[in-house]
Every structure is written in structure tokens, then in C-alpha cells.
């Protein structure tokens, strides 16, 4: 009897909290007509929400997704939600991209460079969260390989097109959990020890350091780079997290009440991709569409440069 009462009580509190909090209104930036945007992991969660909103703003959105069938299904659903434009503005394009495979990343970029005349925004959104120890196709620890190295190679291979399309923007989705990560250069691949939580945090810290170093390298090019924390969002990112069966009803209730929806969580990505307010702003970290302070370890330029140099070798940009 205690558990149903607990769930009911939590439900009432949750409903009250959601009512008091109110709805988060979507960002309404300027028109994105004539602009091309790439979003990784755009078939679900934050990426899907961002794709739908940018399509509403009339962008040409390229969905870079590992599972083509799921991506095509998501694209159909988004088109149905947003509606077709009579003037032809706004378009969704699905392209296969597996960030756990450097071969796939190179093939994706090769096709983009062949087919696209411009690239105005790159949103590095896809990620994997607290998975059991496993390796990518190229032998990298999965979280570091997908969340950092896959996006590192992707961004570098598309830099020429971004520069030619300037002013253009790069948006890097990180997480406040970076605070619990450390860049251990002696064990970047987690072969000595592996903790799925710490390794996720490490990959998110790497995202911020990468964005910071890239912003420094791109000064004066017209290409801006910013990273962000989307908040705690109800997505399938936590599919590797085991929740006891009896606790699931309570967890689902709490997540419904206190976690952001994908659309709410995507607002900062959309803001950084489209808003004139951040035109020319680079090398910063945002949350809830506002600039936030970083811990000193996320602003360590020596570590950022060393991580860049090692990453170049790991992904094969340098021998």
C-alpha cells in the first residue's frame, strides 16, 4: 500500500510543479531560408526537435543518422508535423552517418562535399550515455569515440565548406556532467580502468575543450564555435541506465515532472544555430540560451591543445 500512495503523492506534486513551471516557449530566431544545417543524431530526442524547428524556420536540414530506416521514418513524421511549404523553402535530407566508424564519417563528409555548395550550421548533437564497456569499429572506447572523436573528425573534414560559407556556426552539445570528468592522457581509451559515468563526463569535457580550441583556431574566419548544456531531458539517451522494475513508475513520474521535453532541451541548440543575438560570438558555453561560466579545467588551453593534437593522430588526420 505504501508504494501506490508514494507514487500518487509524487504524481500530485509533479503535476503541481509542471503547472507552476509552465511551458518553455520555442526560440524564434530569424529565417533560416537558404541556409543548410547538418544535425548529427537527428532522428530522435534533441536532434529531432532541433531538426523540426529549423525546418519550420525554412532551413535545409541534413539529418546525419546511424539508422537510416529510423531516420527516414522520423523525417516523414517531421514533415507531417511541420507541413510542406508551397514556396519550396525548407527541406529535410537523410544521410547515413555512424560516428562509431571513422570510415562512415569520411564517407558522409565526402558525399556532403560533393553534393552541397554551402554549409551554414553544423550541430554536433549525437551521443551515447553510460554504456557498458565496448569499442568502436576503430578500437576506441565507445563514449569517447562517438561523443568526441567521431565529431572531431566530422568537423575537421567539413571545415573548408564551413569557411567558404561564412558567416557560419558550429554548435557542440555537451553536458554539465563535464564537471565530473578528467582528461587522463595516460588512458584516453579506458584500457587501464573503465567507469561508465566518469567516461561519459570525460567525453563531455572533451567536447568543451574541443570547441574552445577550435574557436581559437578559427578566429577571423567568420566561423563561430560554441558549446552548450541542454539540461536534463527525457530522451532515449539513458537506454543503458538500469532502473529497478519497481522503481520505474516513480522514475517515469519524476522525469515527466522535472525533466525537460526534447523541444525544451533543444532550445539552446536552436538559439546558437539561428539567433542573431549570438552572431560573431565564439568560444563560449551556454545553458538555457544564456552564457554560463565554466570550471577552470574546461578552460585549460594547454590541455585543449594537447587533446587536439592527440585526437588528430587518433582519427588519422596526422600520422
Coordinates of C-alpha atoms in Angstrom, one line a residue:
X1 CA 0.0 0.0 0.0
X2 CA 2.9 2.3 0.7
X3 CA 4.3 2.3 -2.9
X4 CA 1.0 3.3 -4.6
X5 CA 0.5 6.0 -2.0
X6 CA 4.0 7.3 -2.7
X7 CA 3.5 7.2 -6.4
X8 CA 0.2 9.1 -6.1
X9 CA 1.7 11.7 -3.8
X10 CA 4.6 12.2 -6.1
X11 CA 2.2 12.4 -9.0
X12 CA 0.3 15.3 -7.4
X13 CA 3.5 17.1 -6.6
X14 CA 4.8 16.6 -10.1
X15 CA 1.6 17.9 -11.7
X16 CA 1.7 21.0 -9.5
X17 CA 5.4 21.6 -10.4
X18 CA 4.7 21.3 -14.1
X19 CA 1.7 23.7 -13.8
X20 CA 3.8 26.2 -11.8
X21 CA 6.8 25.9 -14.2
X22 CA 4.7 26.5 -17.3
X23 CA 5.7 25.8 -20.9
X24 CA 9.0 26.7 -22.3
X25 CA 8.4 28.7 -25.4
X26 CA 10.3 27.7 -28.5
X27 CA 13.1 30.0 -29.7
X28 CA 12.1 32.1 -32.7
X29 CA 15.2 33.3 -34.4
X30 CA 15.4 34.8 -37.8
X31 CA 14.5 33.0 -41.0
X32 CA 16.9 30.2 -42.0
X33 CA 15.8 30.2 -45.6
X34 CA 18.6 29.5 -47.9
X35 CA 20.8 28.0 -45.1
X36 CA 22.0 24.5 -44.8
X37 CA 22.2 22.8 -41.4
X38 CA 23.7 19.4 -40.5
X39 CA 22.5 17.8 -37.3
X40 CA 24.0 14.5 -36.1
X41 CA 21.6 12.1 -34.3
X42 CA 18.6 13.9 -35.7
X43 CA 16.2 11.0 -35.7
X44 CA 15.3 11.3 -32.0
X45 CA 15.5 13.4 -28.9
X46 CA 17.2 16.7 -29.0
X47 CA 18.3 16.3 -32.6
X48 CA 14.8 15.5 -33.9
X49 CA 13.3 18.5 -32.1
X50 CA 16.0 20.8 -33.4
X51 CA 15.5 19.5 -37.0
X52 CA 11.8 20.2 -36.8
X53 CA 12.2 23.7 -35.5
X54 CA 14.9 24.6 -38.0
X55 CA 12.7 23.2 -40.8
X56 CA 9.9 25.5 -39.6
X57 CA 12.4 28.3 -40.0
X58 CA 12.8 27.2 -43.6
X59 CA 16.3 25.7 -43.4
X60 CA 17.6 22.8 -45.5
X61 CA 18.3 20.3 -42.8
X62 CA 20.6 17.3 -43.3
X63 CA 19.9 14.5 -40.8
X64 CA 23.1 12.6 -40.1
X65 CA 21.9 9.3 -38.5
X66 CA 23.3 5.8 -37.9
X67 CA 20.0 4.0 -38.6
X68 CA 18.7 5.1 -42.0
X69 CA 15.3 3.4 -41.6
X70 CA 14.6 5.2 -38.3
X71 CA 15.9 8.5 -39.8
X72 CA 13.6 8.2 -42.8
X73 CA 10.6 7.5 -40.5
X74 CA 11.5 10.5 -38.3
X75 CA 11.8 12.7 -41.4
X76 CA 8.3 11.6 -42.6
X77 CA 6.9 12.4 -39.2
X78 CA 8.6 15.8 -39.0
X79 CA 7.3 16.7 -42.5
X80 CA 3.8 15.8 -41.4
X81 CA 4.1 17.9 -38.2
X82 CA 5.7 21.0 -39.9
X83 CA 3.8 20.8 -43.2
X84 CA 5.1 21.3 -46.7
X85 CA 5.9 24.8 -47.8
X86 CA 4.3 25.9 -51.0
X87 CA 7.3 28.1 -51.9
X88 CA 9.6 25.1 -51.5
X89 CA 11.6 26.6 -48.7
X90 CA 12.8 24.2 -46.0
X91 CA 13.9 20.7 -46.8
X92 CA 14.8 17.5 -44.8
X93 CA 17.5 15.3 -46.2
X94 CA 18.6 12.0 -44.6
X95 CA 22.2 10.8 -44.8
X96 CA 23.8 7.8 -43.1
X97 CA 26.4 8.6 -40.5
X98 CA 27.8 6.3 -37.9
X99 CA 30.0 8.2 -35.5
X100 CA 31.4 4.9 -34.2
X101 CA 33.1 4.4 -37.6
X102 CA 35.7 6.7 -39.0
X103 CA 35.1 5.1 -42.3
X104 CA 31.4 6.1 -42.1
X105 CA 32.3 9.7 -41.0
X106 CA 34.6 10.0 -44.0
X107 CA 32.0 8.7 -46.4
X108 CA 29.4 11.0 -45.1
X109 CA 31.7 14.1 -45.4
X110 CA 32.8 13.0 -48.9
X111 CA 29.1 13.0 -50.0
X112 CA 28.4 16.3 -48.4
X113 CA 31.4 17.9 -50.0
X114 CA 30.3 16.5 -53.4
X115 CA 26.6 17.5 -53.1
X116 CA 26.4 20.6 -51.0
X117 CA 27.5 24.0 -52.2
X118 CA 27.4 25.5 -48.7
X119 CA 27.1 24.6 -45.0
X120 CA 25.9 27.3 -42.7
X121 CA 25.5 25.4 -39.4
X122 CA 26.9 22.1 -38.0
X123 CA 25.3 20.9 -34.8
X124 CA 27.3 18.1 -33.2
X125 CA 24.4 16.6 -31.2
X126 CA 24.6 12.8 -31.3
X127 CA 25.9 11.0 -28.3
X128 CA 26.0 7.8 -26.2
X129 CA 25.5 7.8 -22.5
X130 CA 26.9 5.5 -19.8
X131 CA 27.1 2.3 -21.9
X132 CA 28.9 -0.8 -20.8
X133 CA 32.5 -1.0 -21.9
X134 CA 32.6 -1.5 -25.7
X135 CA 34.7 -0.3 -28.5
X136 CA 34.0 1.5 -31.8
X137 CA 34.9 0.0 -35.2
X138 CA 38.3 1.6 -34.9
X139 CA 39.0 0.3 -31.4
X140 CA 38.2 3.4 -29.3
X141 CA 36.2 3.3 -26.1
X142 CA 32.6 3.9 -27.3
X143 CA 31.7 7.1 -25.4
X144 CA 35.0 8.8 -26.1
X145 CA 35.0 7.5 -29.7
X146 CA 31.4 8.6 -30.6
X147 CA 31.0 11.7 -28.4
X148 CA 34.4 13.2 -29.1
X149 CA 36.5 11.6 -31.8
X150 CA 33.7 11.0 -34.3
X151 CA 32.6 14.6 -34.1
X152 CA 36.2 15.8 -34.1
X153 CA 36.9 14.1 -37.5
X154 CA 33.5 15.2 -38.9
X155 CA 34.0 18.8 -38.0
X156 CA 37.6 18.9 -39.3
X157 CA 36.6 17.3 -42.7
X158 CA 33.8 19.9 -43.1
X159 CA 35.8 23.0 -42.0
X160 CA 36.6 24.0 -45.6
X161 CA 33.0 24.1 -46.6
X162 CA 32.1 26.0 -43.4
X163 CA 34.8 28.6 -44.0
X164 CA 33.6 29.1 -47.6
X165 CA 30.1 29.6 -46.3
X166 CA 31.0 32.1 -43.6
X167 CA 29.5 33.6 -41.6
X168 CA 28.7 30.1 -40.3
X169 CA 28.3 28.3 -37.0
X170 CA 29.4 25.2 -35.2
X171 CA 27.3 24.1 -32.2
X172 CA 28.6 21.4 -29.8
X173 CA 26.2 19.7 -27.4
X174 CA 28.0 18.9 -24.2
X175 CA 26.7 18.4 -20.6
X176 CA 27.1 19.9 -17.1
X177 CA 28.3 16.4 -16.2
X178 CA 31.6 17.5 -17.7
X179 CA 32.3 18.7 -14.1
X180 CA 33.0 15.1 -13.1
X181 CA 35.4 14.3 -15.9
X182 CA 39.1 14.4 -16.2
X183 CA 41.3 14.2 -19.4
X184 CA 43.6 11.4 -18.5
X185 CA 46.2 11.3 -21.3
X186 CA 47.6 8.1 -20.0
X187 CA 44.4 6.2 -20.5
X188 CA 42.1 8.1 -23.0
X189 CA 40.9 4.8 -24.3
X190 CA 40.0 3.5 -20.8
X191 CA 42.0 0.3 -21.2
X192 CA 43.5 0.5 -17.7
X193 CA 40.2 1.2 -16.0
X194 CA 36.6 2.0 -17.0
X195 CA 33.8 3.7 -15.2
X196 CA 30.8 4.4 -17.5
X197 CA 29.8 7.5 -15.6
X198 CA 33.3 9.1 -15.4
X199 CA 34.0 8.2 -19.1
X200 CA 30.8 9.9 -20.2
X201 CA 31.8 13.0 -18.2
X202 CA 35.3 12.8 -19.8
X203 CA 33.8 12.8 -23.3
X204 CA 31.6 15.9 -22.4
X205 CA 34.7 17.7 -21.0
X206 CA 36.5 16.8 -24.3
X207 CA 33.6 18.4 -26.2
X208 CA 34.0 21.7 -24.4
X209 CA 37.8 21.7 -24.7
X210 CA 37.5 20.8 -28.5
X211 CA 35.1 23.7 -29.0
X212 CA 37.3 26.1 -27.1
X213 CA 40.5 25.2 -29.1
X214 CA 38.6 25.1 -32.4
X215 CA 37.2 28.6 -31.7
X216 CA 40.8 29.8 -31.2
X217 CA 41.9 28.3 -34.4
X218 CA 39.0 29.8 -36.4
X219 CA 39.4 33.4 -35.2
X220 CA 39.0 35.8 -38.1
X221 CA 37.4 33.2 -40.4
X222 CA 33.8 34.1 -39.8
X223 CA 33.1 30.6 -38.4
X224 CA 32.0 30.6 -34.7
X225 CA 32.0 27.7 -32.3
X226 CA 30.0 27.4 -29.1
X227 CA 29.2 24.5 -26.7
X228 CA 26.1 24.0 -24.6
X229 CA 24.4 22.1 -21.8
X230 CA 20.8 21.2 -22.8
X231 CA 19.6 20.3 -19.3
X232 CA 18.2 17.0 -18.1
X233 CA 16.0 15.9 -20.9
X234 CA 13.6 13.0 -21.4
X235 CA 15.2 11.2 -24.3
X236 CA 16.4 7.6 -25.1
X237 CA 20.0 8.7 -24.3
X238 CA 19.6 6.9 -20.9
X239 CA 18.8 3.5 -22.5
X240 CA 21.9 1.9 -21.0
X241 CA 20.9 3.0 -17.4
X242 CA 19.3 0.2 -15.5
X243 CA 16.4 1.2 -13.3
X244 CA 14.8 -1.5 -11.0
X245 CA 11.4 -2.6 -12.2
X246 CA 9.6 -1.5 -9.0
X247 CA 11.2 2.0 -9.3
X248 CA 10.3 2.6 -12.9
X249 CA 6.8 4.1 -12.3
X250 CA 8.2 6.6 -9.8
X251 CA 11.2 7.4 -12.1
X252 CA 8.8 7.9 -15.1
X253 CA 6.7 10.3 -13.0
X254 CA 9.7 12.3 -11.8
X255 CA 11.1 12.5 -15.3
X256 CA 7.8 13.7 -16.6
X257 CA 7.6 16.4 -13.9
X258 CA 11.1 17.6 -13.7
X259 CA 13.0 16.7 -16.9
X260 CA 12.8 18.9 -20.0
X261 CA 11.0 17.7 -23.1
X262 CA 13.2 17.2 -26.1
X263 CA 11.8 20.5 -27.6
X264 CA 12.7 22.4 -24.4
X265 CA 16.1 20.8 -24.2
X266 CA 16.8 21.7 -27.9
X267 CA 16.2 25.4 -27.4
X268 CA 19.8 26.3 -26.7
X269 CA 21.0 24.4 -29.8
X270 CA 18.4 26.2 -31.9
X271 CA 19.3 29.5 -30.4
X272 CA 23.0 29.1 -31.1
X273 CA 22.2 27.9 -34.7
X274 CA 19.9 30.7 -35.6
X275 CA 19.7 33.7 -33.3
X276 CA 21.2 37.0 -34.5
X277 CA 21.9 37.6 -30.8
X278 CA 25.0 35.3 -30.9
X279 CA 26.3 36.4 -34.3
X280 CA 30.0 36.7 -34.0
X281 CA 30.1 35.1 -30.5
X282 CA 32.6 32.2 -30.3
X283 CA 34.3 30.1 -27.8
X284 CA 31.6 30.3 -25.2
X285 CA 29.4 27.8 -23.2
X286 CA 25.7 28.2 -22.9
X287 CA 22.7 26.8 -20.9
X288 CA 19.1 27.9 -21.3
X289 CA 20.1 30.3 -24.1
X290 CA 22.5 32.2 -21.8
X291 CA 26.2 32.2 -21.5
X292 CA 27.4 30.3 -18.4
X293 CA 30.7 30.1 -16.5
X294 CA 33.0 27.1 -16.8
X295 CA 35.2 25.4 -14.3
X296 CA 38.9 26.1 -14.8
X297 CA 39.6 22.6 -16.1
X298 CA 37.3 23.3 -19.0
X299 CA 39.2 26.5 -19.8
X300 CA 42.7 24.9 -19.7
X301 CA 44.2 25.9 -23.1
X302 CA 47.2 23.7 -22.7
X303 CA 45.1 20.6 -22.1
X304 CA 42.8 21.7 -25.0
X305 CA 45.7 21.9 -27.4
X306 CA 47.2 18.6 -26.3
X307 CA 43.9 16.9 -26.7
X308 CA 43.5 18.4 -30.2
X309 CA 47.0 17.1 -31.2
X310 CA 46.4 13.6 -29.9
X311 CA 42.9 13.5 -31.4
X312 CA 44.3 14.4 -34.8
X313 CA 46.6 11.3 -34.6
X314 CA 43.8 9.0 -33.3
X315 CA 41.4 9.8 -36.2
X316 CA 44.2 9.7 -38.8
X317 CA 44.4 13.3 -39.7
X318 CA 48.1 13.2 -38.8
X319 CA 50.4 10.3 -38.8

